Short mmCIF file of N, CA, C and O in Angstrom, two decimals:
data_model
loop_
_atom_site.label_atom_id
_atom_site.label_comp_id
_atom_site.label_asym_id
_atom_site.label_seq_id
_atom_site.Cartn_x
_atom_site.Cartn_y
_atom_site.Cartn_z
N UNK P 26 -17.48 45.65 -58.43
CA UNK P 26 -17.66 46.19 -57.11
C UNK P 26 -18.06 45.10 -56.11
O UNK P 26 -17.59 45.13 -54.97
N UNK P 27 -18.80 44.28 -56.43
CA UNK P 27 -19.63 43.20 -55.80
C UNK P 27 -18.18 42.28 -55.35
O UNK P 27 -17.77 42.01 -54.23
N UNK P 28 -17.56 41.91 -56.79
CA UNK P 28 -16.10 41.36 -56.12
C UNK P 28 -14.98 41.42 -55.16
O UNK P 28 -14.17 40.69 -54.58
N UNK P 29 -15.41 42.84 -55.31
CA UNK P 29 -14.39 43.18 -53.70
C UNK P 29 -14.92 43.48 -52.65
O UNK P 29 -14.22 43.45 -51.64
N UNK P 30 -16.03 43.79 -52.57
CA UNK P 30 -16.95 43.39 -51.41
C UNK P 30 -16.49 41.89 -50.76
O UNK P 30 -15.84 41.74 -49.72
N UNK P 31 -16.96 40.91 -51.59
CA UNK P 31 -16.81 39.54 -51.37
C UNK P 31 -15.27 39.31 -51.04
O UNK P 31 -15.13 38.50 -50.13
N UNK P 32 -14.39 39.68 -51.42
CA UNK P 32 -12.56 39.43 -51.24
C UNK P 32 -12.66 40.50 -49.96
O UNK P 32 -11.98 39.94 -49.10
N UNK P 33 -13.10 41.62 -49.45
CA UNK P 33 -12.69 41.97 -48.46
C UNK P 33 -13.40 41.19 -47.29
O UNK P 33 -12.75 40.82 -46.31
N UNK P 34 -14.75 40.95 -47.44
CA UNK P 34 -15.46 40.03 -46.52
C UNK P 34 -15.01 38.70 -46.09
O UNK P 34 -15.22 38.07 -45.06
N UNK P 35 -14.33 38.43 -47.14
CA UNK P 35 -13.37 36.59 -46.94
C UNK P 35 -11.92 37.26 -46.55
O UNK P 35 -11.21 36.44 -45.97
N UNK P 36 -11.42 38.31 -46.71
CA UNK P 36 -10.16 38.54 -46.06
C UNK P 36 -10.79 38.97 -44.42
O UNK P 36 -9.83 38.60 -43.75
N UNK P 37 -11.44 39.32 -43.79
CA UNK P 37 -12.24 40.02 -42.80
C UNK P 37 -12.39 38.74 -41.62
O UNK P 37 -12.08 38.70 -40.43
N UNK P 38 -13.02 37.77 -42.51
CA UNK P 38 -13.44 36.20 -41.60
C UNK P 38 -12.52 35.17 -41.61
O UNK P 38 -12.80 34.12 -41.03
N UNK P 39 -10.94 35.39 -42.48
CA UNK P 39 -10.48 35.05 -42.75
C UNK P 39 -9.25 35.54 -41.29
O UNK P 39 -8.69 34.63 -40.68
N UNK P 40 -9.12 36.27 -41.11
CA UNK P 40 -8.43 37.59 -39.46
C UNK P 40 -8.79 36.82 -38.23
O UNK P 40 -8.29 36.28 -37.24
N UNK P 41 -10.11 37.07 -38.92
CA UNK P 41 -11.44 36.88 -37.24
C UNK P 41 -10.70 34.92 -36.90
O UNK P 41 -10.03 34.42 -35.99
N UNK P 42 -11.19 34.50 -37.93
CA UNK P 42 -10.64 33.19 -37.66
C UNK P 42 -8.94 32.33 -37.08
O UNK P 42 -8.57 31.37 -36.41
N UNK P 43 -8.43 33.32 -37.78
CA UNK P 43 -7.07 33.12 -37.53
C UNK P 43 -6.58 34.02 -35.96
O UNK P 43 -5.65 33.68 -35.23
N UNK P 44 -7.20 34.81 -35.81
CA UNK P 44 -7.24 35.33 -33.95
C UNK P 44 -8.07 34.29 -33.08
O UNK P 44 -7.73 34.07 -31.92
N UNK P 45 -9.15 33.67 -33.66
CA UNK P 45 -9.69 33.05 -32.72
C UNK P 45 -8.92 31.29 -32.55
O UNK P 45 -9.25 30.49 -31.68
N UNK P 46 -8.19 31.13 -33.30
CA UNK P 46 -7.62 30.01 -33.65
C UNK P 46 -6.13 30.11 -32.48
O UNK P 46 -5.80 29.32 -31.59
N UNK P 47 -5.58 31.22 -32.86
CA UNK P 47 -4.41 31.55 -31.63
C UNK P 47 -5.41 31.84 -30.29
O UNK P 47 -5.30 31.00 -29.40
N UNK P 48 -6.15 32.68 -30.11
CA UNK P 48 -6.21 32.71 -28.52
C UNK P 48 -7.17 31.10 -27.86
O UNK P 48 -7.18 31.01 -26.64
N UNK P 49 -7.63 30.40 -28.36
CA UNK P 49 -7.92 29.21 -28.31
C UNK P 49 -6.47 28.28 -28.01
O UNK P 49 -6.36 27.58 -27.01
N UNK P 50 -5.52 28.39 -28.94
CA UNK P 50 -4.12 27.78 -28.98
C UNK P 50 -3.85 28.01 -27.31
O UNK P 50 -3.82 27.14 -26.43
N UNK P 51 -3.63 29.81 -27.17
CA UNK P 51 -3.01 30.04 -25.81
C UNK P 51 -4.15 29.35 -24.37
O UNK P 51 -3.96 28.92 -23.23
N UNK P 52 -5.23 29.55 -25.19
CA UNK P 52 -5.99 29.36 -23.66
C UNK P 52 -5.76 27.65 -23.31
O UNK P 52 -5.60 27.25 -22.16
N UNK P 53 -5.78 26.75 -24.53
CA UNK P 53 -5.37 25.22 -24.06
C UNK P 53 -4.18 25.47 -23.82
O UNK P 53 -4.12 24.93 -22.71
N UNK P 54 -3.35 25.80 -23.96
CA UNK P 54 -1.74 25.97 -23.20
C UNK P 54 -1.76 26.50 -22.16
O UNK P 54 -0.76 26.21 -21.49
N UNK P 55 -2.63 27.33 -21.55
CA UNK P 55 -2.33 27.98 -20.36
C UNK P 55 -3.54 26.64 -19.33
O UNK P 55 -3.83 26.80 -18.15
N UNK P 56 -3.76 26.08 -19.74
CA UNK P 56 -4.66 25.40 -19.11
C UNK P 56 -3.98 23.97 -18.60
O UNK P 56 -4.32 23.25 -17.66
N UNK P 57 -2.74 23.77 -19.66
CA UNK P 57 -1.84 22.64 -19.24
C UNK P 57 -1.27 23.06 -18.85
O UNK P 57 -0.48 22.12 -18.70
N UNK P 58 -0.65 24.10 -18.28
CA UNK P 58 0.60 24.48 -17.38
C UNK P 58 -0.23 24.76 -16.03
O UNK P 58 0.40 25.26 -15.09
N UNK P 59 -1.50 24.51 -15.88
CA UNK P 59 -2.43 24.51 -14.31
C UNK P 59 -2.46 23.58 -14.15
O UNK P 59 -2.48 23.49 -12.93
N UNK P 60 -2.49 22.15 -14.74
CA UNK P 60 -2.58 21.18 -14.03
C UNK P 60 -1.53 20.09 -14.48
O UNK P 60 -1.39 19.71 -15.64
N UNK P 61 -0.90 19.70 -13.52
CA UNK P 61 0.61 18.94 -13.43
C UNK P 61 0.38 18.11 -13.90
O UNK P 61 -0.78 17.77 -14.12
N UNK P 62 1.78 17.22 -14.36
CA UNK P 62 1.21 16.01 -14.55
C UNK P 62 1.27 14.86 -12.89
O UNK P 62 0.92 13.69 -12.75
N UNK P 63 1.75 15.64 -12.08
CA UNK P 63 1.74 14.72 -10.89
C UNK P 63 0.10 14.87 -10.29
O UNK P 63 -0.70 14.11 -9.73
N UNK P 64 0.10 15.76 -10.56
CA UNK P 64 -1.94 16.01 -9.96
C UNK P 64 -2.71 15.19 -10.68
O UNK P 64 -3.77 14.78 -10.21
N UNK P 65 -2.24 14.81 -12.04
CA UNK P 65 -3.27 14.22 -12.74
C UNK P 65 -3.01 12.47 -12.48
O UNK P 65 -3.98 11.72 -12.48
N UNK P 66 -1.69 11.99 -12.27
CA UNK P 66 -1.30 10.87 -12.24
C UNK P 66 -2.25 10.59 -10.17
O UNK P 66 -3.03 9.68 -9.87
N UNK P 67 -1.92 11.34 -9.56
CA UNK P 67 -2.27 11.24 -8.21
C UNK P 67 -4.07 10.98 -8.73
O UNK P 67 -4.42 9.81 -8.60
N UNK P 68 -5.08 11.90 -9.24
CA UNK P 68 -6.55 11.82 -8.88
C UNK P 68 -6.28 10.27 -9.69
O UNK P 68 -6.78 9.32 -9.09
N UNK P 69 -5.44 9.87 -11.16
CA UNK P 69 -6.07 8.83 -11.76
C UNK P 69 -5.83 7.30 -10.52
O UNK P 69 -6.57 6.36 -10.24
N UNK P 70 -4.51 7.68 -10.07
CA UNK P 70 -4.26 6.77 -8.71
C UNK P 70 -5.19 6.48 -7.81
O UNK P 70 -5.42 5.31 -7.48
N UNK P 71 -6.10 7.95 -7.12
CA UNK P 71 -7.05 7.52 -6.49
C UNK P 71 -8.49 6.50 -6.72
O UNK P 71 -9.19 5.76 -6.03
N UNK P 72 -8.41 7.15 -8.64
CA UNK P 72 -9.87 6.35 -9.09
C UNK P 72 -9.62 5.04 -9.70
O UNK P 72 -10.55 4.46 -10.27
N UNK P 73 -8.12 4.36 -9.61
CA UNK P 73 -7.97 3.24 -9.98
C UNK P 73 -8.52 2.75 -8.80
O UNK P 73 -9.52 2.07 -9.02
N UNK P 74 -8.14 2.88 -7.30
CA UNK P 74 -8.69 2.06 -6.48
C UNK P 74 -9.79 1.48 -6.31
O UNK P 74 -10.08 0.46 -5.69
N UNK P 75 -10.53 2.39 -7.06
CA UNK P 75 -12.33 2.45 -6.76
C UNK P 75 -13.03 1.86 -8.19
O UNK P 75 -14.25 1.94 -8.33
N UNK P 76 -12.02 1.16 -9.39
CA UNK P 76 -12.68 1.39 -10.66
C UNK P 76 -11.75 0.56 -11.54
O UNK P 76 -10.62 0.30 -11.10
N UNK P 77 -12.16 0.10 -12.85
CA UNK P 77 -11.23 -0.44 -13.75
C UNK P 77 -10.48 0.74 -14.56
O UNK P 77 -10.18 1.93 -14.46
N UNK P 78 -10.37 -0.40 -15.42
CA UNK P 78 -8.90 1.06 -16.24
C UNK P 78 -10.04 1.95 -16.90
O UNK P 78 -10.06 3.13 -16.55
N UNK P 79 -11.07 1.48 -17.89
CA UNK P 79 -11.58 2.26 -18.63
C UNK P 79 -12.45 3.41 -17.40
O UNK P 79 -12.08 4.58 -17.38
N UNK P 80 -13.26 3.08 -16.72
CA UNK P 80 -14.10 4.57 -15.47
C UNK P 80 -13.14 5.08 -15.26
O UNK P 80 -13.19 6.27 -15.56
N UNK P 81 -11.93 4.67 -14.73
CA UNK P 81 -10.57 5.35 -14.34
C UNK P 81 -10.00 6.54 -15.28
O UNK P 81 -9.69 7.68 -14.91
N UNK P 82 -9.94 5.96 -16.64
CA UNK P 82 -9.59 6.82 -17.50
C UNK P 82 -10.54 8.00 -17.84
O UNK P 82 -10.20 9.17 -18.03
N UNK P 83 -11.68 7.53 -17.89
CA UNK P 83 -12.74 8.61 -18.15
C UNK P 83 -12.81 9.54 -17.33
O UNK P 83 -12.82 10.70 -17.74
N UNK P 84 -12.89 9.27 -16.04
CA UNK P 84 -13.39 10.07 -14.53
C UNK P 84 -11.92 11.22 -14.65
O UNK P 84 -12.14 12.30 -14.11
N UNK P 85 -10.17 11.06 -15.44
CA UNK P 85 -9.74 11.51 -15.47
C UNK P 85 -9.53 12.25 -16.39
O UNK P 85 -8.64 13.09 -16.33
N UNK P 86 -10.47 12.08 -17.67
CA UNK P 86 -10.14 13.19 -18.60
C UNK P 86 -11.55 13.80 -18.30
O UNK P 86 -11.90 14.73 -19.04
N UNK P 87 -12.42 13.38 -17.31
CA UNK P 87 -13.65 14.38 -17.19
C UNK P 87 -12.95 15.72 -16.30
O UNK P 87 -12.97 16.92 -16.59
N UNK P 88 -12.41 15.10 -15.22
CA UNK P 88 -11.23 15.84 -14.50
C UNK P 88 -10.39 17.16 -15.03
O UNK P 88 -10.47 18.34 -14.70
N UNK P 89 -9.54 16.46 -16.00
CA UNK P 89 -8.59 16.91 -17.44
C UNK P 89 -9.01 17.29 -18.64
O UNK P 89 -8.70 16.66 -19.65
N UNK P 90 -9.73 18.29 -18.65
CA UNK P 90 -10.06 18.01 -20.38
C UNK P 90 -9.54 18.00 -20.90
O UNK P 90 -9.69 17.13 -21.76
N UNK P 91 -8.16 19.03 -21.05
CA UNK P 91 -7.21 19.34 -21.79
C UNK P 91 -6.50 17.73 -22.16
O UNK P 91 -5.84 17.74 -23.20
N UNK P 92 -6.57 16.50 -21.49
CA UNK P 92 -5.70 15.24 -21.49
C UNK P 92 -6.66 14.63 -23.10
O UNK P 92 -7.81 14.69 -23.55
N UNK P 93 -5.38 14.10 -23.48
CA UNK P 93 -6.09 13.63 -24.99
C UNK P 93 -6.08 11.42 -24.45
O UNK P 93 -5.32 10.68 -23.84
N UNK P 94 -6.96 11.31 -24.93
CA UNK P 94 -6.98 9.68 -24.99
C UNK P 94 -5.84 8.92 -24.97
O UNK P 94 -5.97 7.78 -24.53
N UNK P 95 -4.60 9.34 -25.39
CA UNK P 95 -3.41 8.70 -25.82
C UNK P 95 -3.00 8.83 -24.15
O UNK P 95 -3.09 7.96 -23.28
N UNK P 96 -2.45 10.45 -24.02
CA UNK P 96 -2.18 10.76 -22.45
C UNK P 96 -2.49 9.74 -21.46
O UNK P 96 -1.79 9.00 -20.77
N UNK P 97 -4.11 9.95 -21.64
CA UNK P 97 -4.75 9.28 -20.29
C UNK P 97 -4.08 8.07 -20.37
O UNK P 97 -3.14 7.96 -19.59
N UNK P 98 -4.39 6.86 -21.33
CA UNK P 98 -3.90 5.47 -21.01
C UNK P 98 -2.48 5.81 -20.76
O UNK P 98 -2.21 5.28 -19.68
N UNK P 99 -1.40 6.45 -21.22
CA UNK P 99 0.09 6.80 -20.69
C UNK P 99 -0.02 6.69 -19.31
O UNK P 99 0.27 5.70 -18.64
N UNK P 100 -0.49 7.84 -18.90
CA UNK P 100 -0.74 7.67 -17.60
C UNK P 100 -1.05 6.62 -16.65
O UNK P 100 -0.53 6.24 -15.60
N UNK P 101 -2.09 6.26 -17.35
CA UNK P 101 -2.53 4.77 -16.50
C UNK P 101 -1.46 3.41 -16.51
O UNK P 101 -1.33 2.53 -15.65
N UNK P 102 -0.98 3.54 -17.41
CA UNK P 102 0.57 2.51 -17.79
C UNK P 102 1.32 3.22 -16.45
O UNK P 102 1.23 2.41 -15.53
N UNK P 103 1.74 3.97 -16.19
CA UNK P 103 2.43 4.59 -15.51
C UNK P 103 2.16 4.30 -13.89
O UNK P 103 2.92 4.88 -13.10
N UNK P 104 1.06 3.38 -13.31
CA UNK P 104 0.17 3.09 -12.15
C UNK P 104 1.03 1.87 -11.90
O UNK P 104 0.78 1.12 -10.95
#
């Protein structure tokens, strides 16, 4: 009895996890389709003026969260 207690409780958190795993998925996807990549290339444009590459890059994924490390320097190549 105790055993299927335990197999329905790990099938149960096992749901919970796998829903929270997709609406997490959708909410970073809906979060990159709000911000362009021309919006993001424009603010990193502005904070190159004022900054080296590395503040530059940072100040734009503080900006971006959704932007992964790889992105940002792309971007900055792209200046």
């Amino acid at each position: 009895m105790s055993t299927l207690i335990i197999w329905v409780m790990g099938a149960g958190l096992l749901l919970v996890n796998i829903m929270l795993r997709t609406r997490i998925l959708r909410l970073e996807a809906r979060l990159k389709e709000l911000s362009s990549p021309q919006e993001q290339l424009a603010f990193l444009r502005q904070q190159a003026e004022h900054k080296d590459k590395i503040p530059a890059i940072k100040a734009l994924r503080k900006q971006y969260p959704e932007l992964s490390l790889i992105e940002a320097n792309n971007l900055w190549q792209q200046i």
